[in-house]
Amino acid sequence: MNGFTYHNPVKVVFGNGTFAQAGEEAAKLGKRAFVVSYGDGSVAGTLARLAELLDAAGVASEQFLEVVPNPPIEMVARGVERAKAFGADFVIGIGGGSAMDAAKAVAAGVLYTHGDLWNMVYASHSNVTAQPPESALPLLLIPTLPATGSEMNMCSVVSSTTRGKKSYIWADCLFAKTAILDPELTYTLPPFQTACGSVDAISHVLEIYINGQDKSDLLHEWQLGLMRTIVENLPVVLKNPTDPDARAELMWCATCGLNGWASPGDAWTPMHQVGHVLTSRHGINHGSSLAIVMPAWMDYHKALKPARYAAFARKVMGICGDGKTDAQLADEGIAAFRAFIKECGVPTTLSEKGVTEADIPGIVEGVKSVSFNADGVLSSNPPVTAEALAEILKKAL
Ligand code: NZQ
Ligand code: ZN
């Protein structure tokens, strides 16, 4: 079992109805809240209620409703100016990962002293010039879409429309002070967003599960249990979007999938980096990009760790292992996983998104420019070359 250092200071308030505590929790963080969210109405009712709760708690607030998926740093910069002009003393991010990540970047941007906000971003893995933020305004995060785990981690993923890139800011100051997780806020999610969120949450755990150390029993059972819980509860929610228990399971799984508990001592595969390039070059949303990359990557990688994939087949996909070899189980598990994602309404191939074989070299170049190490490979176990990445993408066609 690998050693690790673990730190997560986020106070979590979880449960149906906990949104009612937003005013009270906000008042502990400051007197002037800058609220960051979407502006197209998808969470309008929730925003109106938040304004009432803040008002009742004596907290002045201003709403900045310019967030769009894959939040552009250029929008964040406008938010920073507005937050400064308002005299915000804390920031509330309410929405999915894009809203929470934008809120984090605004909170850090207000206090940023290293010039252009894009300097905060690890725009390339070998980029040693990134200047992550050292401080941020206090953050209250309220997810309305279970997916990214942003509410309980120190990451903010942003893009740049002018640079055509998407990457992340990673800094201690991006941990929220408080996160309110009320599953009822997710009842309005359309089925596609719900499914994409669950696929994303699975990927956060799967990437580490297949990439990581050989012996870490509790970690592997935790990872398998988390993925199984999503696989069991997503179909329930798609059938009944207001099922309180299943919605709650999905929400807590998404948070626990990327708050550090599913990864101590281990590193990820670079599937997310590939996904980010599919988003920035081909406009494929985050969950969909991973629905495409994951099964192809697993197919490419399965022979290296048949027992790990066999356990995935049995314990996540519920396949009976009697009389089967690990290799057979691995194949069945991956096929069942792909079918599950499709049944939940998320495409699993590049071609369904209009991406062809001719696009593959460009995608590989995109991944290289952001994620390849100085030694010319992608960090993974084992490392992945450009040629191997092209192979994986061909499997995803
Ligand atoms: O477009 P509209 O109609 O407004 O739909 C919104 C939103 O645009 C809708 N939505 C959210 N909550 C809703 C709702 N609709 C109805 N009812 C609700 N309760 O969902 C759309 C998508 O939202 P978005 O915030 O983009 O989704 P998600 O939570 O999947 O976040 C994706 C972003 O997070 C980043 C991704 O790269 C992407 O930019 N990630 C952040 C991570 C982190 N901070 O740790 C890690 C992740 O791996 C990921 O990279
Ligand atoms: Zn993700």
Short mmCIF file of C-alpha atoms and ligand atoms in Angstrom, two decimals:
data_model
loop_
_atom_site.label_atom_id
_atom_site.label_comp_id
_atom_site.label_asym_id
_atom_site.label_seq_id
_atom_site.Cartn_x
_atom_site.Cartn_y
_atom_site.Cartn_z
CA MET A 1 0.00 0.00 0.00
CA ASN A 2 1.43 3.36 -1.03
CA GLY A 3 1.86 6.13 1.51
CA PHE A 4 0.01 9.44 1.20
CA THR A 5 -0.70 12.80 2.77
CA TYR A 6 -4.36 13.62 2.99
CA HIS A 7 -5.91 17.02 3.67
CA ASN A 8 -9.47 18.16 3.05
CA PRO A 9 -10.85 21.04 5.10
CA VAL A 10 -14.31 21.38 3.51
CA LYS A 11 -17.29 21.42 5.88
CA VAL A 12 -20.07 19.40 4.25
CA VAL A 13 -23.76 19.87 5.03
CA PHE A 14 -25.56 16.97 3.34
CA GLY A 15 -29.16 15.90 2.93
CA ASN A 16 -32.56 16.60 1.45
CA GLY A 17 -33.74 20.03 2.54
CA THR A 18 -30.33 21.30 3.64
CA PHE A 19 -30.47 24.12 1.09
CA ALA A 20 -32.65 25.91 3.67
CA GLN A 21 -29.44 26.40 5.69
CA ALA A 22 -27.74 28.39 2.92
CA GLY A 23 -28.42 31.80 4.52
CA GLU A 24 -27.20 30.72 7.92
CA GLU A 25 -24.03 29.10 6.49
CA ALA A 26 -23.38 32.08 4.23
CA ALA A 27 -23.62 34.51 7.15
CA LYS A 28 -20.71 32.67 8.81
CA LEU A 29 -18.49 33.50 5.81
CA GLY A 30 -19.18 37.18 5.20
CA LYS A 31 -21.63 40.01 4.68
CA ARG A 32 -21.41 40.55 0.90
CA ALA A 33 -21.87 37.47 -1.28
CA PHE A 34 -20.96 37.34 -4.96
CA VAL A 35 -23.15 34.60 -6.43
CA VAL A 36 -21.78 32.82 -9.52
CA SER A 37 -24.09 30.70 -11.68
CA TYR A 38 -25.69 30.13 -15.10
CA GLY A 39 -27.98 32.70 -16.66
CA ASP A 40 -30.18 30.64 -18.93
CA GLY A 41 -32.82 29.70 -16.41
CA SER A 42 -31.94 26.06 -15.67
CA VAL A 43 -31.49 26.81 -11.97
CA ALA A 44 -33.52 30.04 -11.84
CA GLY A 45 -35.86 28.81 -9.08
CA THR A 46 -32.90 27.78 -6.92
CA LEU A 47 -31.24 31.16 -7.46
CA ALA A 48 -34.40 33.03 -6.48
CA ARG A 49 -34.64 30.99 -3.29
CA LEU A 50 -30.97 31.61 -2.52
CA ALA A 51 -31.51 35.36 -2.82
CA GLU A 52 -34.35 35.12 -0.28
CA LEU A 53 -32.30 33.00 2.11
CA LEU A 54 -29.36 35.42 1.94
CA ASP A 55 -31.63 38.38 2.44
CA ALA A 56 -33.26 36.78 5.47
CA ALA A 57 -29.81 36.09 6.94
CA GLY A 58 -28.75 39.73 6.48
CA VAL A 59 -26.25 38.97 3.71
CA ALA A 60 -26.12 41.41 0.77
CA SER A 61 -25.67 39.66 -2.56
CA GLU A 62 -25.02 40.27 -6.22
CA GLN A 63 -25.61 37.64 -8.89
CA PHE A 64 -23.16 37.07 -11.74
CA LEU A 65 -25.02 34.79 -14.14
CA GLU A 66 -22.65 34.44 -17.08
CA VAL A 67 -21.40 30.90 -16.52
CA VAL A 68 -21.43 28.53 -19.49
CA PRO A 69 -20.09 24.96 -19.59
CA ASN A 70 -16.28 24.72 -19.66
CA PRO A 71 -16.06 28.19 -18.09
CA PRO A 72 -13.83 30.50 -20.14
CA ILE A 73 -11.18 32.47 -18.27
CA GLU A 74 -12.37 35.53 -20.18
CA MET A 75 -15.78 35.21 -18.42
CA VAL A 76 -13.99 34.66 -15.11
CA ALA A 77 -12.13 37.94 -15.66
CA ARG A 78 -15.45 39.77 -16.04
CA GLY A 79 -16.63 38.13 -12.83
CA VAL A 80 -13.51 39.28 -11.00
CA GLU A 81 -14.13 42.90 -12.02
CA ARG A 82 -17.78 42.69 -10.97
CA ALA A 83 -16.91 41.06 -7.63
CA LYS A 84 -14.36 43.79 -6.91
CA ALA A 85 -16.82 46.53 -7.84
CA PHE A 86 -19.44 45.00 -5.55
CA GLY A 87 -16.95 44.74 -2.67
CA ALA A 88 -17.61 41.02 -2.25
CA ASP A 89 -16.14 39.47 0.87
CA PHE A 90 -17.02 35.91 -0.15
CA VAL A 91 -18.19 33.96 -3.20
CA ILE A 92 -21.02 31.47 -3.65
CA GLY A 93 -20.85 29.03 -6.55
CA ILE A 94 -24.18 27.37 -7.29
CA GLY A 95 -24.71 24.96 -10.18
CA GLY A 96 -22.69 22.14 -11.73
CA GLY A 97 -18.93 21.89 -12.03
CA SER A 98 -18.76 24.83 -14.44
CA ALA A 99 -20.51 27.18 -11.99
CA MET A 100 -18.52 25.99 -8.99
CA ASP A 101 -15.22 26.09 -10.90
CA ALA A 102 -15.99 29.59 -12.19
CA ALA A 103 -16.78 30.67 -8.62
CA LYS A 104 -13.45 29.27 -7.44
CA ALA A 105 -11.54 31.05 -10.19
CA VAL A 106 -13.34 34.33 -9.42
CA ALA A 107 -12.65 33.95 -5.68
CA ALA A 108 -8.96 33.45 -6.42
CA GLY A 109 -8.89 36.01 -9.23
CA VAL A 110 -10.02 38.84 -6.94
CA LEU A 111 -6.83 38.44 -4.90
CA TYR A 112 -4.50 37.34 -7.74
CA THR A 113 -1.25 39.26 -8.03
CA HIS A 114 0.58 37.46 -10.86
CA GLY A 115 -0.93 39.22 -13.86
CA ASP A 116 -3.12 37.53 -16.47
CA LEU A 117 -5.57 35.10 -14.84
CA TRP A 118 -4.50 32.40 -17.33
CA ASN A 119 -1.18 32.32 -15.42
CA MET A 120 -3.10 30.47 -12.69
CA VAL A 121 -3.71 27.58 -15.07
CA TYR A 122 -1.53 24.52 -15.49
CA ALA A 123 -1.86 24.95 -19.23
CA SER A 124 0.72 22.26 -19.86
CA HIS A 125 1.91 19.48 -17.59
CA SER A 126 5.51 20.39 -18.22
CA ASN A 127 4.67 24.07 -17.78
CA VAL A 128 6.66 25.18 -14.78
CA THR A 129 5.69 28.81 -15.30
CA ALA A 130 2.14 28.41 -13.96
CA GLN A 131 1.58 30.60 -10.92
CA PRO A 132 -1.23 29.01 -8.95
CA PRO A 133 -3.17 31.39 -6.70
CA GLU A 134 -2.05 31.62 -3.08
CA SER A 135 -5.25 33.02 -1.66
CA ALA A 136 -8.93 33.33 -2.46
CA LEU A 137 -12.07 34.84 -0.98
CA PRO A 138 -13.98 32.32 1.19
CA LEU A 139 -16.16 30.00 -0.87
CA LEU A 140 -19.58 28.47 -0.29
CA LEU A 141 -20.35 25.85 -2.95
CA ILE A 142 -23.82 24.45 -3.66
CA PRO A 143 -23.88 21.75 -6.37
CA THR A 144 -27.02 21.26 -8.43
CA LEU A 145 -25.48 18.54 -10.62
CA PRO A 146 -23.66 15.57 -9.09
CA ALA A 147 -20.58 14.96 -11.24
CA THR A 148 -17.31 16.75 -10.73
CA GLY A 149 -16.76 16.68 -6.98
CA SER A 150 -15.66 20.31 -7.28
CA GLU A 151 -17.63 21.08 -4.09
CA MET A 152 -15.05 19.20 -2.01
CA ASN A 153 -11.80 19.52 -3.92
CA MET A 154 -9.08 22.06 -4.71
CA CYS A 155 -9.46 22.08 -8.49
CA SER A 156 -11.04 24.49 -10.94
CA VAL A 157 -11.21 23.51 -14.61
CA VAL A 158 -11.33 26.44 -17.02
CA SER A 159 -10.93 26.99 -20.72
CA SER A 160 -9.76 29.87 -22.85
CA THR A 161 -11.76 30.84 -25.91
CA THR A 162 -8.88 32.87 -27.32
CA ARG A 163 -6.30 30.10 -26.75
CA GLY A 164 -8.56 27.13 -27.64
CA LYS A 165 -7.37 25.27 -24.54
CA LYS A 166 -8.87 23.72 -21.46
CA SER A 167 -6.93 22.82 -18.32
CA TYR A 168 -6.99 23.23 -14.58
CA ILE A 169 -6.07 25.41 -11.64
CA TRP A 170 -4.97 23.44 -8.61
CA ALA A 171 -4.40 25.24 -5.33
CA ASP A 172 -5.10 24.81 -1.62
CA CYS A 173 -6.98 28.11 -1.51
CA LEU A 174 -9.64 26.66 -3.86
CA PHE A 175 -11.09 24.39 -1.18
CA ALA A 176 -14.52 25.71 -0.20
CA LYS A 177 -15.09 26.67 3.41
CA THR A 178 -18.52 25.03 3.23
CA ALA A 179 -20.42 22.89 0.75
CA ILE A 180 -24.18 22.36 0.97
CA LEU A 181 -25.24 19.16 -0.78
CA ASP A 182 -29.00 19.00 -1.11
CA PRO A 183 -30.06 16.19 -3.48
CA GLU A 184 -33.45 17.88 -4.00
CA LEU A 185 -31.66 20.57 -6.03
CA THR A 186 -30.86 17.91 -8.64
CA TYR A 187 -34.48 16.84 -9.31
CA THR A 188 -34.77 19.25 -12.25
CA LEU A 189 -31.78 17.83 -14.13
CA PRO A 190 -32.57 16.51 -17.62
CA PRO A 191 -31.78 12.79 -18.07
CA PHE A 192 -28.80 13.49 -20.33
CA GLN A 193 -27.11 15.80 -17.80
CA THR A 194 -27.83 13.34 -15.00
CA ALA A 195 -26.26 10.49 -16.97
CA CYS A 196 -23.25 12.53 -18.08
CA GLY A 197 -22.65 13.54 -14.48
CA SER A 198 -22.69 9.93 -13.34
CA VAL A 199 -20.35 8.88 -16.14
CA ASP A 200 -17.96 11.63 -15.09
CA ALA A 201 -18.12 10.54 -11.44
CA ILE A 202 -17.39 6.93 -12.43
CA SER A 203 -14.43 8.05 -14.52
CA HIS A 204 -12.84 9.87 -11.56
CA VAL A 205 -12.72 6.56 -9.72
CA LEU A 206 -12.14 4.20 -12.63
CA GLU A 207 -9.11 6.11 -13.88
CA ILE A 208 -7.38 5.55 -10.57
CA TYR A 209 -8.68 2.02 -10.11
CA ILE A 210 -7.17 0.75 -13.36
CA ASN A 211 -4.00 2.85 -13.18
CA GLY A 212 -3.08 2.41 -9.55
CA GLN A 213 -1.12 0.23 -7.18
CA ASP A 214 -1.52 -3.53 -7.14
CA LYS A 215 -2.24 -3.97 -3.44
CA SER A 216 -4.47 -1.64 -1.49
CA ASP A 217 -7.48 -3.68 -0.40
CA LEU A 218 -9.67 -1.09 1.27
CA LEU A 219 -9.02 1.44 -1.50
CA HIS A 220 -10.01 -1.05 -4.21
CA GLU A 221 -13.19 -2.10 -2.38
CA TRP A 222 -14.08 1.57 -1.86
CA GLN A 223 -13.52 2.32 -5.55
CA LEU A 224 -15.54 -0.71 -6.67
CA GLY A 225 -18.33 0.06 -4.21
CA LEU A 226 -18.53 3.65 -5.33
CA MET A 227 -18.75 2.73 -9.01
CA ARG A 228 -21.32 -0.01 -8.27
CA THR A 229 -23.47 2.41 -6.28
CA ILE A 230 -23.63 4.73 -9.28
CA VAL A 231 -24.36 1.88 -11.71
CA GLU A 232 -27.22 0.74 -9.46
CA ASN A 233 -28.74 4.15 -8.78
CA LEU A 234 -28.44 5.94 -12.12
CA PRO A 235 -31.15 3.80 -13.82
CA VAL A 236 -33.43 4.38 -10.82
CA VAL A 237 -33.06 8.16 -11.19
CA LEU A 238 -33.54 8.06 -14.95
CA LYS A 239 -36.85 6.26 -14.35
CA ASN A 240 -37.91 8.43 -11.42
CA PRO A 241 -36.04 11.76 -11.33
CA THR A 242 -37.40 12.64 -7.88
CA ASP A 243 -36.42 9.43 -6.11
CA PRO A 244 -34.92 10.97 -2.95
CA ASP A 245 -32.69 8.05 -1.98
CA ALA A 246 -31.25 7.36 -5.42
CA ARG A 247 -30.63 11.08 -6.03
CA ALA A 248 -28.87 11.26 -2.66
CA GLU A 249 -26.68 8.25 -3.48
CA LEU A 250 -25.60 9.81 -6.79
CA MET A 251 -24.81 13.10 -5.12
CA TRP A 252 -22.67 11.65 -2.36
CA CYS A 253 -20.91 9.29 -4.79
CA ALA A 254 -19.95 12.20 -7.02
CA THR A 255 -18.52 14.14 -4.08
CA CYS A 256 -16.65 11.14 -2.69
CA GLY A 257 -15.33 10.24 -6.13
CA LEU A 258 -13.12 13.30 -6.31
CA ASN A 259 -12.49 14.53 -2.79
CA GLY A 260 -9.32 12.47 -2.44
CA TRP A 261 -10.81 9.41 -0.74
CA ALA A 262 -10.76 7.34 -3.92
CA SER A 263 -7.18 8.15 -4.80
CA PRO A 264 -4.81 8.25 -1.81
CA GLY A 265 -1.34 7.25 -2.92
CA ASP A 266 -2.31 6.77 -6.56
CA ALA A 267 -2.26 8.73 -9.81
CA TRP A 268 -4.79 8.95 -12.63
CA THR A 269 -4.62 7.75 -16.18
CA PRO A 270 -4.71 10.75 -18.53
CA MET A 271 -8.21 9.99 -19.86
CA HIS A 272 -9.42 13.35 -18.58
CA GLN A 273 -6.72 15.18 -20.52
CA VAL A 274 -7.92 13.42 -23.68
CA GLY A 275 -11.49 14.29 -22.76
CA HIS A 276 -10.59 17.95 -22.34
CA VAL A 277 -9.15 18.03 -25.86
CA LEU A 278 -12.32 16.39 -27.24
CA THR A 279 -14.21 19.20 -25.52
CA SER A 280 -12.01 22.07 -26.66
CA ARG A 281 -11.56 20.82 -30.27
CA HIS A 282 -14.89 19.11 -30.95
CA GLY A 283 -17.33 20.62 -28.46
CA ILE A 284 -18.11 17.27 -26.83
CA ASN A 285 -19.37 17.84 -23.29
CA HIS A 286 -17.29 16.59 -20.37
CA GLY A 287 -19.25 13.47 -19.40
CA SER A 288 -19.74 12.44 -23.04
CA SER A 289 -16.03 12.80 -23.75
CA LEU A 290 -15.27 10.34 -20.97
CA ALA A 291 -18.02 7.96 -22.09
CA ILE A 292 -16.10 7.74 -25.34
CA VAL A 293 -12.57 7.52 -23.92
CA MET A 294 -13.15 5.11 -21.03
CA PRO A 295 -14.25 1.91 -22.81
CA ALA A 296 -11.61 2.37 -25.52
CA TRP A 297 -8.87 2.95 -22.97
CA MET A 298 -10.00 -0.09 -20.96
CA ASP A 299 -9.99 -2.24 -24.06
CA TYR A 300 -6.45 -1.13 -24.85
CA HIS A 301 -5.21 -1.62 -21.29
CA LYS A 302 -7.13 -4.69 -20.04
CA ALA A 303 -4.47 -7.31 -20.86
CA LEU A 304 -2.04 -5.69 -18.44
CA LYS A 305 -4.29 -6.14 -15.41
CA PRO A 306 -6.81 -8.92 -16.13
CA ALA A 307 -7.59 -9.58 -12.46
CA ARG A 308 -8.37 -5.91 -11.85
CA TYR A 309 -10.73 -5.83 -14.83
CA ALA A 310 -12.31 -9.13 -13.79
CA ALA A 311 -13.12 -7.66 -10.36
CA PHE A 312 -14.67 -4.65 -12.12
CA ALA A 313 -16.85 -7.02 -14.18
CA ARG A 314 -18.02 -8.95 -11.13
CA LYS A 315 -18.36 -6.23 -8.54
CA VAL A 316 -19.44 -3.24 -10.62
CA MET A 317 -21.27 -4.75 -13.56
CA GLY A 318 -22.62 -7.77 -11.60
CA ILE A 319 -21.36 -10.41 -14.04
CA CYS A 320 -21.14 -13.97 -12.76
CA GLY A 321 -17.55 -15.19 -12.87
CA ASP A 322 -18.22 -18.93 -12.64
CA GLY A 323 -16.03 -20.94 -15.00
CA LYS A 324 -14.61 -17.85 -16.72
CA THR A 325 -11.04 -16.69 -17.02
CA ASP A 326 -10.08 -13.22 -15.90
CA ALA A 327 -9.53 -12.27 -19.55
CA GLN A 328 -13.07 -13.39 -20.50
CA LEU A 329 -14.52 -11.51 -17.55
CA ALA A 330 -12.55 -8.41 -18.47
CA ASP A 331 -14.04 -8.47 -21.98
CA GLU A 332 -17.57 -9.03 -20.69
CA GLY A 333 -17.18 -6.29 -18.07
CA ILE A 334 -16.04 -3.70 -20.60
CA ALA A 335 -18.80 -4.66 -23.05
CA ALA A 336 -21.41 -4.44 -20.28
CA PHE A 337 -20.06 -1.07 -19.15
CA ARG A 338 -20.23 0.33 -22.68
CA ALA A 339 -23.78 -0.99 -23.08
CA PHE A 340 -24.78 0.49 -19.72
CA ILE A 341 -23.55 3.95 -20.68
CA LYS A 342 -25.40 3.75 -24.01
CA GLU A 343 -28.61 2.60 -22.34
CA CYS A 344 -28.37 5.62 -20.05
CA GLY A 345 -28.42 7.83 -23.15
CA VAL A 346 -24.78 8.83 -23.54
CA PRO A 347 -22.97 8.02 -26.83
CA THR A 348 -19.80 5.96 -26.48
CA THR A 349 -18.12 6.49 -29.86
CA LEU A 350 -16.39 9.35 -31.61
CA SER A 351 -18.35 8.74 -34.79
CA GLU A 352 -21.65 9.41 -33.01
CA LYS A 353 -20.19 12.86 -32.31
CA GLY A 354 -19.11 13.41 -35.90
CA VAL A 355 -15.42 12.83 -35.23
CA THR A 356 -13.63 10.76 -37.88
CA GLU A 357 -10.31 8.95 -38.21
CA ALA A 358 -8.93 12.01 -40.01
CA ASP A 359 -9.42 14.03 -36.81
CA ILE A 360 -7.28 11.70 -34.69
CA PRO A 361 -3.84 13.24 -35.41
CA GLY A 362 -5.17 16.65 -34.42
CA ILE A 363 -6.57 15.27 -31.17
CA VAL A 364 -3.25 13.59 -30.40
CA GLU A 365 -1.42 16.87 -31.07
CA GLY A 366 -3.86 18.66 -28.77
CA VAL A 367 -3.23 16.19 -25.97
CA LYS A 368 0.52 16.39 -26.55
CA SER A 369 0.53 20.15 -26.26
CA VAL A 370 -1.21 20.11 -22.89
CA SER A 371 -0.39 16.84 -21.24
CA PHE A 372 2.70 15.11 -22.57
CA ASN A 373 5.73 15.09 -20.32
CA ALA A 374 9.10 16.38 -21.42
CA ASP A 375 10.11 12.75 -22.14
CA GLY A 376 7.45 12.55 -24.86
CA VAL A 377 4.93 10.29 -23.15
CA LEU A 378 1.71 10.65 -21.19
CA SER A 379 2.00 9.86 -17.49
CA SER A 380 0.17 6.61 -17.00
CA ASN A 381 0.85 3.12 -15.83
CA PRO A 382 2.48 2.19 -18.18
CA PRO A 383 3.24 5.54 -19.91
CA VAL A 384 1.38 6.12 -23.18
CA THR A 385 3.07 7.30 -26.38
CA ALA A 386 1.48 9.36 -29.13
CA GLU A 387 1.18 6.21 -31.29
CA ALA A 388 -0.57 4.33 -28.48
CA LEU A 389 -2.94 7.24 -27.94
CA ALA A 390 -3.82 7.18 -31.63
CA GLU A 391 -4.56 3.43 -31.28
CA ILE A 392 -6.85 4.08 -28.34
CA LEU A 393 -8.70 6.79 -30.24
CA LYS A 394 -9.15 4.41 -33.19
CA LYS A 395 -10.80 1.95 -30.83
CA ALA A 396 -13.18 4.76 -29.88
CA LEU A 397 -14.31 5.52 -33.46
O1 NZQ B 1 -27.07 24.85 -19.99
P1 NZQ B 1 -28.17 24.84 -19.00
O2 NZQ B 1 -29.49 24.59 -19.56
O3 NZQ B 1 -28.07 25.98 -18.02
O4 NZQ B 1 -27.88 23.56 -18.12
C1 NZQ B 1 -27.14 23.54 -16.92
C2 NZQ B 1 -25.68 23.49 -17.27
O5 NZQ B 1 -25.31 24.27 -18.35
C3 NZQ B 1 -27.43 22.17 -16.38
N1 NZQ B 1 -27.81 22.13 -14.97
C4 NZQ B 1 -27.00 22.15 -13.89
N2 NZQ B 1 -27.74 21.95 -12.79
C5 NZQ B 1 -29.03 21.81 -13.19
C6 NZQ B 1 -29.08 21.93 -14.58
N3 NZQ B 1 -30.22 21.84 -15.29
C7 NZQ B 1 -31.34 21.59 -14.61
N4 NZQ B 1 -31.37 21.43 -13.26
C8 NZQ B 1 -30.24 21.52 -12.52
N5 NZQ B 1 -30.28 21.29 -11.19
O6 NZQ B 1 -26.27 21.42 -16.56
C9 NZQ B 1 -25.47 22.04 -17.57
C10 NZQ B 1 -24.07 21.57 -17.46
O7 NZQ B 1 -23.49 22.10 -16.31
P2 NZQ B 1 -21.95 22.02 -16.01
O8 NZQ B 1 -21.73 22.80 -14.76
O9 NZQ B 1 -21.15 22.36 -17.20
O10 NZQ B 1 -21.80 20.43 -15.76
P3 NZQ B 1 -20.84 19.56 -14.91
O11 NZQ B 1 -21.22 19.55 -13.47
O12 NZQ B 1 -20.76 18.28 -15.59
O13 NZQ B 1 -19.44 20.33 -14.98
C11 NZQ B 1 -18.58 20.15 -16.05
C12 NZQ B 1 -17.39 21.05 -15.89
O14 NZQ B 1 -16.62 20.70 -14.73
C13 NZQ B 1 -15.28 20.39 -15.12
C14 NZQ B 1 -15.46 19.89 -16.51
O15 NZQ B 1 -14.26 19.85 -17.24
C15 NZQ B 1 -16.45 20.89 -17.07
O16 NZQ B 1 -15.81 22.11 -17.37
N6 NZQ B 1 -14.67 19.47 -14.17
C16 NZQ B 1 -14.33 19.94 -12.95
C17 NZQ B 1 -13.64 19.18 -12.04
C18 NZQ B 1 -13.25 19.69 -10.72
N7 NZQ B 1 -13.46 20.96 -10.44
O17 NZQ B 1 -12.72 18.96 -9.91
C19 NZQ B 1 -13.23 17.81 -12.35
C20 NZQ B 1 -14.00 17.21 -13.47
O18 NZQ B 1 -13.31 16.11 -13.94
C21 NZQ B 1 -14.25 18.14 -14.59
O19 NZQ B 1 -13.10 18.28 -15.41
ZN ZN B 2 -14.38 14.70 -14.77
#
